[in-house]
């Protein structure tokens, strides 16, 4: 399986409210709240770090989840958010400088 | 409950200023007859000061940021401010007259991920729109701006303020919005000038026109539902807050003054002297606003409209008391339902009954 790289879209707004991350797309106004694990992945989505590394470092180590479960859940999460244009996904590392949004 | 409602509830519980309206300037290239602002620059915040405020707002948890004015593009650093706001991941809405928007500005707003751009249009007839803005050619340029913004894929809304000088124009503006593929909002609210001058209140549309607006299905949807008599208010209504002003919303002027809302000019602090979060948490004025429940309103708590009225505490404040009625909203409730408000009944009673003791000089 090829490695994936994920980055935050420039077309979103995001903020932490009461420990949960709120994310809204300015393209279709879809609105999501992310739980702690999803937030950890979101904040690490810098376009340069491989998804597997994010899962190991920010999910397995932090939340004591086994790699297989964490990776499966992360891929589902990434697929859903990329479908709404909230996360950008590539087979190669990419530069997020065109995207202005910090991790909130 | 929708996710958005949940977010508002949570922000209210946590005391987070979820939505902030920031006027970056009061300067404007139009001179609208109903405008409540003084357009001279009395010392606007610098780029650096505004960036600092934005950072503070992000840290305070603000998610929805409205950038308005004046005309936002009168600031040469507007895009620097906008870019910084988007870098901080705010959901940004812009209010503008659109006159200074060309293709490059529209593209930049799109690239920066602006949520929505609201453009003011008063009539689709230039002779009426331009007479209101006092800027010849302004309607043409505003419509061009809407087209350019739309062509970039941005969400655009036309804001149609309704007053005596453009009564009857709303159908045309609504049709224009439909042709342009943008949303349409109508607002019959005219507020006193920021210096307290109430002369522009003469522009408020008369009750008969307001009634026609509220009974127009193209504007309100289901007329029967919209104009239904108010249900008997429950305990939840009496324990409820009037609106989000000061609870989850705040307004900041170009000079750094903090108010509960753009329509509620209660001085609550200044971000040039204090951190925003200190004002938000500790301002006696904001805490007073937060302490008011519907049951605490001396007149409105006795009114049958209390649960459904759009009563604006800011307009009430401008009439003399933030706990008092807002007569413009009394009029709206009456014209919508045909039922007099408690304040209207009180005033009618005062006018039909003379004083109990009358002293008149005796004719000699």
Short mmCIF file of C-alpha atoms in Angstrom, two decimals:
data_model
loop_
_atom_site.label_atom_id
_atom_site.label_comp_id
_atom_site.label_asym_id
_atom_site.label_seq_id
_atom_site.Cartn_x
_atom_site.Cartn_y
_atom_site.Cartn_z
CA UNK A 1 0.00 0.00 0.00
CA UNK A 2 1.42 3.40 -0.97
CA UNK A 3 1.92 6.02 1.70
CA UNK A 4 -0.49 8.95 2.01
CA UNK A 5 0.22 12.54 2.89
CA UNK A 6 -2.50 14.79 4.26
CA UNK A 7 -2.81 18.56 4.61
CA UNK A 8 -5.44 21.02 5.79
CA UNK A 9 -7.36 22.78 3.02
CA UNK A 10 -7.13 26.56 2.75
CA UNK A 11 -10.93 26.67 2.40
CA UNK A 12 -11.78 25.79 5.98
CA UNK A 13 -12.31 27.50 9.29
CA UNK A 14 -11.45 25.73 12.53
CA UNK A 15 -11.45 26.34 16.25
CA UNK A 16 -11.28 24.33 19.47
CA UNK A 17 -14.39 24.72 21.61
CA UNK A 18 -14.61 22.91 24.92
CA UNK A 19 -11.91 20.44 23.90
CA UNK A 20 -13.48 19.59 20.54
CA UNK A 21 -12.28 20.87 17.19
CA UNK A 22 -14.94 22.52 15.02
CA UNK A 23 -14.20 22.54 11.30
CA UNK A 24 -16.28 24.22 8.63
CA UNK A 25 -15.77 24.22 4.89
CA UNK A 26 -16.30 27.54 3.15
CA UNK A 27 -16.93 25.65 -0.09
CA UNK A 28 -20.12 23.85 0.90
CA UNK A 29 -20.58 25.10 4.50
CA UNK A 30 -20.41 21.55 5.84
CA UNK A 31 -19.63 21.54 9.50
CA UNK A 32 -17.83 18.90 11.54
CA UNK A 33 -16.78 18.47 15.11
CA UNK A 34 -13.73 16.29 15.61
CA UNK A 35 -13.10 14.16 18.67
CA UNK A 36 -9.71 14.11 20.38
CA UNK A 37 -8.18 11.48 18.11
CA UNK A 38 -9.44 13.13 14.93
CA UNK A 39 -8.20 16.48 16.23
CA UNK A 40 -4.73 15.03 16.79
CA UNK A 41 -4.64 13.82 13.17
CA UNK A 42 -6.01 17.13 11.93
CA UNK A 43 -3.40 19.15 13.75
CA UNK A 44 -0.58 16.97 12.43
CA UNK A 45 -1.83 17.22 8.81
CA UNK A 46 1.04 19.31 7.46
CA UNK A 47 1.31 17.82 3.96
CA UNK A 48 4.80 16.48 4.72
CA UNK A 49 4.37 13.85 7.42
CA UNK A 50 3.24 10.42 6.15
CA UNK A 51 -0.17 9.37 7.51
CA UNK A 52 1.32 6.22 9.03
CA UNK A 53 3.81 8.30 10.98
CA UNK A 54 0.99 10.58 12.20
CA UNK A 55 -1.02 7.54 13.27
CA UNK A 56 1.90 6.00 15.16
CA UNK A 57 3.13 9.19 16.77
CA UNK A 58 -0.08 11.12 17.41
CA UNK A 59 -2.65 8.35 17.83
CA UNK A 60 -1.10 5.02 18.92
CA UNK A 61 1.41 6.60 21.32
CA UNK A 62 -0.99 9.19 22.72
CA UNK A 63 -4.20 7.17 22.95
CA UNK A 64 -2.83 3.61 23.42
CA UNK A 65 -4.54 2.18 20.34
CA UNK A 66 -3.09 -0.66 18.25
CA UNK A 67 -1.68 0.34 14.88
CA UNK A 68 -4.09 -1.68 12.73
CA UNK A 69 -7.23 -0.22 14.39
CA UNK A 70 -5.84 3.31 14.45
CA UNK A 71 -4.78 3.17 10.81
CA UNK A 72 -8.15 1.83 9.66
CA UNK A 73 -10.04 4.54 11.58
CA UNK A 74 -7.64 7.23 10.37
CA UNK A 75 -8.09 6.23 6.73
CA UNK A 76 -11.86 6.36 7.11
CA UNK A 77 -11.63 9.78 8.74
CA UNK A 78 -9.28 11.08 6.05
CA UNK A 79 -11.52 9.71 3.31
CA UNK A 80 -14.59 11.43 4.73
CA UNK A 81 -12.92 14.81 5.24
CA UNK A 82 -11.18 14.72 1.87
CA UNK A 83 -14.55 14.00 0.26
CA UNK A 84 -15.71 17.37 1.59
CA UNK A 85 -12.49 19.08 0.54
CA UNK A 86 -11.50 19.70 4.15
CA UNK A 87 -8.35 17.55 4.02
CA UNK A 88 -6.09 17.33 0.98
CA UNK A 89 -4.62 13.90 0.24
CA UNK A 90 -1.66 13.03 -1.96
CA UNK A 91 0.69 10.12 -2.65
CA UNK A 92 3.55 12.58 -2.34
CA UNK A 93 4.57 15.20 0.23
CA UNK A 94 3.21 18.61 -0.69
CA UNK A 95 3.70 22.23 0.28
CA UNK A 96 0.88 23.78 2.31
CA UNK A 97 2.18 27.32 1.89
CA UNK A 98 -0.63 28.01 -0.60
CA UNK A 99 -3.06 27.09 2.14
CA UNK A 100 -3.13 29.83 4.75
CA UNK A 101 -4.78 28.05 7.63
CA UNK A 102 -2.86 27.19 10.76
CA UNK A 103 -3.84 24.26 12.95
CA UNK A 104 -6.14 26.50 15.11
CA UNK B 1 -30.49 19.97 17.60
CA UNK B 2 -28.12 20.80 14.73
CA UNK B 3 -24.35 20.84 15.17
CA UNK B 4 -24.46 24.63 14.85
CA UNK B 5 -27.04 24.95 17.63
CA UNK B 6 -24.97 22.60 19.77
CA UNK B 7 -21.94 24.79 19.18
CA UNK B 8 -23.86 27.90 20.20
CA UNK B 9 -25.16 26.18 23.35
CA UNK B 10 -21.67 25.07 24.27
CA UNK B 11 -20.22 28.54 23.64
CA UNK B 12 -22.93 30.00 25.88
CA UNK B 13 -22.15 27.51 28.65
CA UNK B 14 -18.42 28.15 28.38
CA UNK B 15 -18.74 31.93 27.99
CA UNK B 16 -16.94 31.94 24.64
CA UNK B 17 -17.28 34.95 22.26
CA UNK B 18 -18.09 32.68 19.33
CA UNK B 19 -18.96 35.48 16.91
CA UNK B 20 -17.27 38.87 16.69
CA UNK B 21 -18.10 41.73 14.36
CA UNK B 22 -15.06 43.90 13.71
CA UNK B 23 -15.45 47.17 11.86
CA UNK B 24 -12.00 47.83 10.41
CA UNK B 25 -12.89 51.40 9.39
CA UNK B 26 -15.79 53.83 9.43
CA UNK B 27 -14.49 55.52 6.27
CA UNK B 28 -16.67 54.92 3.25
CA UNK B 29 -16.88 55.83 -0.42
CA UNK B 30 -20.66 56.02 -0.20
CA UNK B 31 -22.77 58.41 1.88
CA UNK B 32 -25.93 56.42 2.42
CA UNK B 33 -28.82 58.49 3.70
CA UNK B 34 -29.62 56.01 6.49
CA UNK B 35 -26.07 55.35 7.66
CA UNK B 36 -25.52 55.71 11.43
CA UNK B 37 -21.74 56.23 11.25
CA UNK B 38 -19.37 59.19 11.31
CA UNK B 39 -17.10 58.55 8.32
CA UNK B 40 -14.12 60.62 9.48
CA UNK B 41 -11.06 58.76 10.72
CA UNK B 42 -10.61 59.52 14.40
CA UNK B 43 -7.58 57.27 14.84
CA UNK B 44 -8.29 53.80 13.52
CA UNK B 45 -6.37 50.85 14.87
CA UNK B 46 -3.17 50.14 12.96
CA UNK B 47 -2.53 46.96 11.02
CA UNK B 48 -0.45 45.68 13.93
CA UNK B 49 -3.14 46.49 16.47
CA UNK B 50 -5.78 44.69 14.43
CA UNK B 51 -3.56 41.64 13.98
CA UNK B 52 -3.00 41.57 17.73
CA UNK B 53 -6.78 41.72 18.33
CA UNK B 54 -7.32 38.89 15.86
CA UNK B 55 -4.76 36.78 17.69
CA UNK B 56 -6.52 37.53 20.97
CA UNK B 57 -9.91 36.64 19.50
CA UNK B 58 -8.58 33.33 18.18
CA UNK B 59 -7.22 32.54 21.64
CA UNK B 60 -10.58 33.49 23.19
CA UNK B 61 -12.29 30.92 20.93
CA UNK B 62 -13.93 33.21 18.38
CA UNK B 63 -14.91 31.22 15.30
CA UNK B 64 -17.19 33.52 13.28
CA UNK B 65 -15.59 36.81 12.30
CA UNK B 66 -17.46 39.51 10.39
CA UNK B 67 -15.26 42.17 8.82
CA UNK B 68 -17.23 45.28 8.05
CA UNK B 69 -17.22 49.07 8.11
CA UNK B 70 -17.56 51.72 6.67
CA UNK B 71 -16.27 50.18 3.50
CA UNK B 72 -13.63 47.55 4.33
CA UNK B 73 -11.69 48.19 1.13
CA UNK B 74 -11.07 51.80 2.10
CA UNK B 75 -8.27 50.29 4.19
CA UNK B 76 -5.21 49.72 2.03
CA UNK B 77 -4.17 46.93 4.39
CA UNK B 78 -7.51 45.12 4.17
CA UNK B 79 -6.13 42.04 2.42
CA UNK B 80 -3.25 41.85 4.88
CA UNK B 81 -5.84 41.82 7.69
CA UNK B 82 -7.99 39.28 5.85
CA UNK B 83 -5.05 37.00 5.14
CA UNK B 84 -4.01 37.13 8.78
CA UNK B 85 -7.57 36.38 9.90
CA UNK B 86 -7.74 33.37 7.62
CA UNK B 87 -4.34 32.16 8.76
CA UNK B 88 -5.88 32.10 12.23
CA UNK B 89 -8.67 29.92 10.79
CA UNK B 90 -11.61 32.23 11.41
CA UNK B 91 -14.80 31.69 9.45
CA UNK B 92 -14.81 35.11 7.76
CA UNK B 93 -17.77 37.01 6.38
CA UNK B 94 -17.27 40.35 4.68
CA UNK B 95 -19.78 43.17 4.44
CA UNK B 96 -19.08 45.59 1.61
CA UNK B 97 -20.76 47.81 -0.94
CA UNK B 98 -18.68 46.08 -3.60
CA UNK B 99 -17.78 49.29 -5.42
CA UNK B 100 -14.04 48.68 -5.12
CA UNK B 101 -14.15 44.98 -5.96
CA UNK B 102 -12.63 44.00 -9.29
CA UNK B 103 -11.57 40.59 -10.55
CA UNK B 104 -8.33 40.55 -8.57
CA UNK B 105 -10.08 41.39 -5.29
CA UNK B 106 -12.77 38.78 -5.92
CA UNK B 107 -10.14 36.14 -6.73
CA UNK B 108 -8.16 36.98 -3.64
CA UNK B 109 -11.23 36.67 -1.42
CA UNK B 110 -11.89 33.26 -2.96
CA UNK B 111 -8.29 32.13 -2.55
CA UNK B 112 -8.36 33.17 1.09
CA UNK B 113 -11.41 31.02 1.77
CA UNK B 114 -13.91 33.73 2.70
CA UNK B 115 -17.20 32.15 3.79
CA UNK B 116 -19.55 34.80 2.42
CA UNK B 117 -19.56 38.31 1.00
CA UNK B 118 -22.58 40.48 1.71
CA UNK B 119 -23.26 43.39 -0.64
CA UNK B 120 -25.78 46.15 0.06
CA UNK B 121 -28.31 46.86 -2.69
CA UNK B 122 -31.25 49.22 -2.14
CA UNK B 123 -33.02 49.05 -5.48
CA UNK B 124 -32.39 47.59 -8.91
CA UNK B 125 -33.06 51.04 -10.33
CA UNK B 126 -29.92 53.19 -10.39
CA UNK B 127 -31.85 56.41 -9.88
CA UNK B 128 -33.04 55.10 -6.50
CA UNK B 129 -30.00 53.10 -5.36
CA UNK B 130 -27.51 55.83 -6.32
CA UNK B 131 -29.67 58.51 -4.70
CA UNK B 132 -29.47 56.56 -1.42
CA UNK B 133 -25.71 55.95 -1.62
CA UNK B 134 -25.06 59.43 -3.08
CA UNK B 135 -22.45 57.81 -5.32
CA UNK B 136 -23.31 57.96 -9.03
CA UNK B 137 -22.77 54.62 -10.75
CA UNK B 138 -22.66 52.70 -7.47
CA UNK B 139 -25.44 50.24 -8.36
CA UNK B 140 -23.71 49.26 -11.58
CA UNK B 141 -20.44 48.67 -9.76
CA UNK B 142 -22.06 46.77 -6.89
CA UNK B 143 -23.80 44.44 -9.35
CA UNK B 144 -20.55 43.95 -11.28
CA UNK B 145 -18.87 43.04 -7.98
CA UNK B 146 -21.57 40.48 -7.20
CA UNK B 147 -21.07 38.89 -10.62
CA UNK B 148 -17.30 38.78 -10.17
CA UNK B 149 -17.58 37.28 -6.69
CA UNK B 150 -20.05 34.69 -7.94
CA UNK B 151 -17.85 33.83 -10.90
CA UNK B 152 -15.09 32.99 -8.43
CA UNK B 153 -17.40 30.56 -6.67
CA UNK B 154 -17.91 32.69 -3.58
CA UNK B 155 -21.18 32.69 -1.68
CA UNK B 156 -22.77 36.14 -1.98
CA UNK B 157 -25.76 37.67 -0.23
CA UNK B 158 -27.59 40.85 -1.12
CA UNK B 159 -28.60 42.88 1.92
CA UNK B 160 -31.61 45.06 1.21
CA UNK B 161 -32.29 47.70 3.86
CA UNK B 162 -35.87 48.84 3.48
CA UNK B 163 -36.80 52.45 4.25
CA UNK B 164 -39.18 55.16 3.11
CA UNK B 165 -36.99 56.11 0.16
CA UNK B 166 -36.95 52.62 -1.37
CA UNK B 167 -40.33 51.25 -0.34
CA UNK B 168 -41.71 48.97 -2.99
CA UNK B 169 -38.24 48.22 -4.37
CA UNK B 170 -37.72 44.96 -2.52
CA UNK B 171 -39.47 42.83 -5.16
CA UNK B 172 -37.06 44.15 -7.78
CA UNK B 173 -34.01 43.55 -5.57
CA UNK B 174 -35.24 40.07 -4.74
CA UNK B 175 -35.67 39.32 -8.46
CA UNK B 176 -32.17 40.68 -9.09
CA UNK B 177 -30.77 38.37 -6.41
CA UNK B 178 -32.48 35.44 -8.09
CA UNK B 179 -31.08 36.40 -11.50
CA UNK B 180 -27.60 36.68 -10.03
CA UNK B 181 -27.95 33.40 -8.13
CA UNK B 182 -27.29 34.91 -4.72
CA UNK B 183 -29.21 34.90 -1.48
CA UNK B 184 -31.39 37.81 -0.46
CA UNK B 185 -31.99 39.30 2.98
CA UNK B 186 -34.32 42.15 3.78
CA UNK B 187 -33.93 44.33 6.83
CA UNK B 188 -36.35 47.10 7.80
CA UNK B 189 -34.20 48.21 10.78
CA UNK B 190 -32.98 51.80 10.86
CA UNK B 191 -30.95 52.71 13.94
CA UNK B 192 -30.11 56.13 15.40
CA UNK B 193 -26.76 57.64 14.44
CA UNK B 194 -23.78 56.65 16.55
CA UNK B 195 -23.73 60.15 18.07
CA UNK B 196 -27.33 59.76 19.25
CA UNK B 197 -28.91 61.78 16.42
CA UNK B 198 -32.32 60.23 15.78
CA UNK B 199 -33.22 62.23 12.66
CA UNK B 200 -32.63 59.25 10.36
CA UNK B 201 -35.37 57.33 12.16
CA UNK B 202 -37.74 59.27 9.89
CA UNK B 203 -36.61 56.84 7.22
CA UNK B 204 -38.25 53.89 9.00
CA UNK B 205 -41.02 52.47 6.85
CA UNK B 206 -44.58 53.05 8.08
CA UNK B 207 -46.56 50.30 9.79
CA UNK B 208 -48.73 49.66 6.73
CA UNK B 209 -45.64 48.85 4.62
CA UNK B 210 -44.17 46.72 7.39
CA UNK B 211 -47.41 44.77 7.53
CA UNK B 212 -47.30 44.22 3.77
CA UNK B 213 -43.71 42.95 4.05
CA UNK B 214 -44.58 40.53 6.84
CA UNK B 215 -47.54 39.18 4.90
CA UNK B 216 -45.61 38.68 1.66
CA UNK B 217 -44.99 34.97 1.14
CA UNK B 218 -42.08 35.68 -1.20
CA UNK B 219 -40.31 37.35 1.71
CA UNK B 220 -41.36 35.36 4.76
CA UNK B 221 -42.33 31.95 3.38
CA UNK B 222 -45.28 30.54 5.29
CA UNK B 223 -47.30 33.69 6.13
CA UNK B 224 -49.76 31.87 8.39
CA UNK B 225 -46.94 30.49 10.50
CA UNK B 226 -44.87 33.69 10.42
CA UNK B 227 -47.79 35.90 11.44
CA UNK B 228 -49.37 33.49 13.92
CA UNK B 229 -50.40 34.86 17.33
CA UNK B 230 -47.66 34.30 19.90
CA UNK B 231 -47.98 31.12 21.98
CA UNK B 232 -48.27 31.48 25.73
CA UNK B 233 -44.68 31.88 27.00
CA UNK B 234 -43.33 29.05 29.13
CA UNK B 235 -40.83 29.19 31.97
CA UNK B 236 -37.99 28.54 29.53
CA UNK B 237 -38.88 31.75 27.71
CA UNK B 238 -38.98 33.81 30.90
CA UNK B 239 -35.61 32.40 32.00
CA UNK B 240 -34.14 32.92 28.53
CA UNK B 241 -31.75 35.56 27.18
CA UNK B 242 -32.92 38.21 24.71
CA UNK B 243 -30.16 37.54 22.13
CA UNK B 244 -26.51 36.58 21.74
CA UNK B 245 -25.16 40.14 22.33
CA UNK B 246 -22.61 39.97 25.12
CA UNK B 247 -23.28 36.25 25.63
CA UNK B 248 -21.58 34.70 22.60
CA UNK B 249 -21.21 37.82 20.46
CA UNK B 250 -19.30 41.08 20.62
CA UNK B 251 -18.55 44.09 18.47
CA UNK B 252 -15.26 45.98 18.13
CA UNK B 253 -15.04 49.44 16.54
CA UNK B 254 -12.13 50.67 14.38
CA UNK B 255 -10.95 52.54 17.48
CA UNK B 256 -10.85 49.43 19.66
CA UNK B 257 -14.03 50.07 21.62
CA UNK B 258 -15.86 46.92 22.65
CA UNK B 259 -19.68 46.76 22.65
CA UNK B 260 -22.03 43.81 23.14
CA UNK B 261 -23.17 44.12 19.51
CA UNK B 262 -22.88 46.47 16.53
CA UNK B 263 -26.43 47.61 17.32
CA UNK B 264 -25.82 47.95 21.07
CA UNK B 265 -23.49 50.92 21.72
CA UNK B 266 -22.86 50.22 25.39
CA UNK B 267 -19.18 51.08 26.01
CA UNK B 268 -17.71 48.00 27.68
CA UNK B 269 -13.95 48.54 27.33
CA UNK B 270 -11.24 49.29 24.80
CA UNK B 271 -8.73 46.80 23.46
CA UNK B 272 -6.06 49.51 23.28
CA UNK B 273 -6.10 49.66 27.07
CA UNK B 274 -7.06 46.12 28.07
CA UNK B 275 -6.79 42.60 26.72
CA UNK B 276 -9.97 41.56 24.93
CA UNK B 277 -10.42 38.53 27.17
CA UNK B 278 -10.28 40.70 30.29
CA UNK B 279 -12.98 42.98 28.88
CA UNK B 280 -15.06 39.99 27.80
CA UNK B 281 -14.86 38.28 31.18
CA UNK B 282 -14.79 41.20 33.60
CA UNK B 283 -16.52 44.21 32.07
CA UNK B 284 -19.31 45.30 34.47
CA UNK B 285 -21.33 46.41 31.44
CA UNK B 286 -21.12 43.04 29.68
CA UNK B 287 -21.85 41.26 32.95
CA UNK B 288 -24.93 43.42 33.41
CA UNK B 289 -26.12 42.55 29.90
CA UNK B 290 -25.57 38.86 30.69
CA UNK B 291 -27.55 39.09 33.92
CA UNK B 292 -30.80 40.06 32.19
CA UNK B 293 -33.43 37.40 31.61
CA UNK B 294 -36.79 37.94 29.90
CA UNK B 295 -38.49 37.81 33.32
CA UNK B 296 -36.41 40.87 34.36
CA UNK B 297 -37.85 43.14 31.65
CA UNK B 298 -40.41 45.34 33.43
CA UNK B 299 -42.71 45.87 30.45
CA UNK B 300 -41.77 43.12 28.01
CA UNK B 301 -42.11 40.33 30.58
CA UNK B 302 -45.83 41.16 30.73
CA UNK B 303 -46.19 41.18 26.93
CA UNK B 304 -47.84 38.35 25.01
CA UNK B 305 -45.08 38.68 22.39
CA UNK B 306 -42.25 38.05 24.87
CA UNK B 307 -41.38 34.61 23.46
CA UNK B 308 -41.49 35.53 19.77
CA UNK B 309 -40.59 39.24 19.62
CA UNK B 310 -37.36 40.23 17.89
CA UNK B 311 -36.79 42.74 20.72
CA UNK B 312 -33.30 44.20 20.31
CA UNK B 313 -31.72 45.13 23.67
CA UNK B 314 -29.42 47.51 21.80
CA UNK B 315 -32.31 49.46 20.29
CA UNK B 316 -33.97 49.43 23.73
CA UNK B 317 -30.72 50.79 25.21
CA UNK B 318 -30.70 53.58 22.62
CA UNK B 319 -34.27 54.39 23.63
CA UNK B 320 -33.19 54.77 27.24
CA UNK B 321 -32.96 51.38 28.95
CA UNK B 322 -31.53 48.01 27.99
CA UNK B 323 -34.33 46.48 30.07
CA UNK B 324 -37.01 48.51 28.33
CA UNK B 325 -38.98 47.87 25.17
CA UNK B 326 -37.64 48.54 21.70
CA UNK B 327 -40.54 50.37 20.06
CA UNK B 328 -39.39 49.40 16.55
CA UNK B 329 -39.70 45.75 17.56
CA UNK B 330 -43.07 46.38 19.25
CA UNK B 331 -44.23 47.73 15.90
CA UNK B 332 -42.86 44.68 14.10
CA UNK B 333 -44.64 42.28 16.47
CA UNK B 334 -47.88 44.23 16.05
CA UNK B 335 -47.71 44.46 12.26
CA UNK B 336 -46.81 40.78 12.05
CA UNK B 337 -49.65 39.48 14.26
CA UNK B 338 -52.15 42.32 14.63
CA UNK B 339 -51.80 42.06 18.42
CA UNK B 340 -50.70 45.15 20.33
CA UNK B 341 -47.60 44.82 22.50
CA UNK B 342 -47.71 45.53 26.25
CA UNK B 343 -45.76 48.73 25.61
CA UNK B 344 -48.24 49.88 22.97
CA UNK B 345 -51.16 49.17 25.30
CA UNK B 346 -49.41 51.05 28.09
CA UNK B 347 -48.83 54.07 25.86
CA UNK B 348 -52.39 54.00 24.50
CA UNK B 349 -53.66 53.90 28.08
CA UNK B 350 -51.48 56.83 29.04
CA UNK B 351 -52.82 58.87 26.13
CA UNK B 352 -56.51 58.13 26.66
CA UNK B 353 -56.56 58.82 30.37
CA UNK B 354 -55.73 62.25 31.68
CA UNK B 355 -54.12 62.76 35.04
CA UNK B 356 -56.35 61.89 37.99
CA UNK B 357 -55.93 65.33 39.56
CA UNK B 358 -56.17 68.29 37.25
CA UNK B 359 -55.43 71.77 38.46
CA UNK B 360 -56.53 74.58 36.24
CA UNK B 361 -56.47 78.27 36.95
CA UNK B 362 -59.87 79.60 37.86
CA UNK B 363 -61.36 82.15 35.52
CA UNK B 364 -61.77 85.39 37.41
#
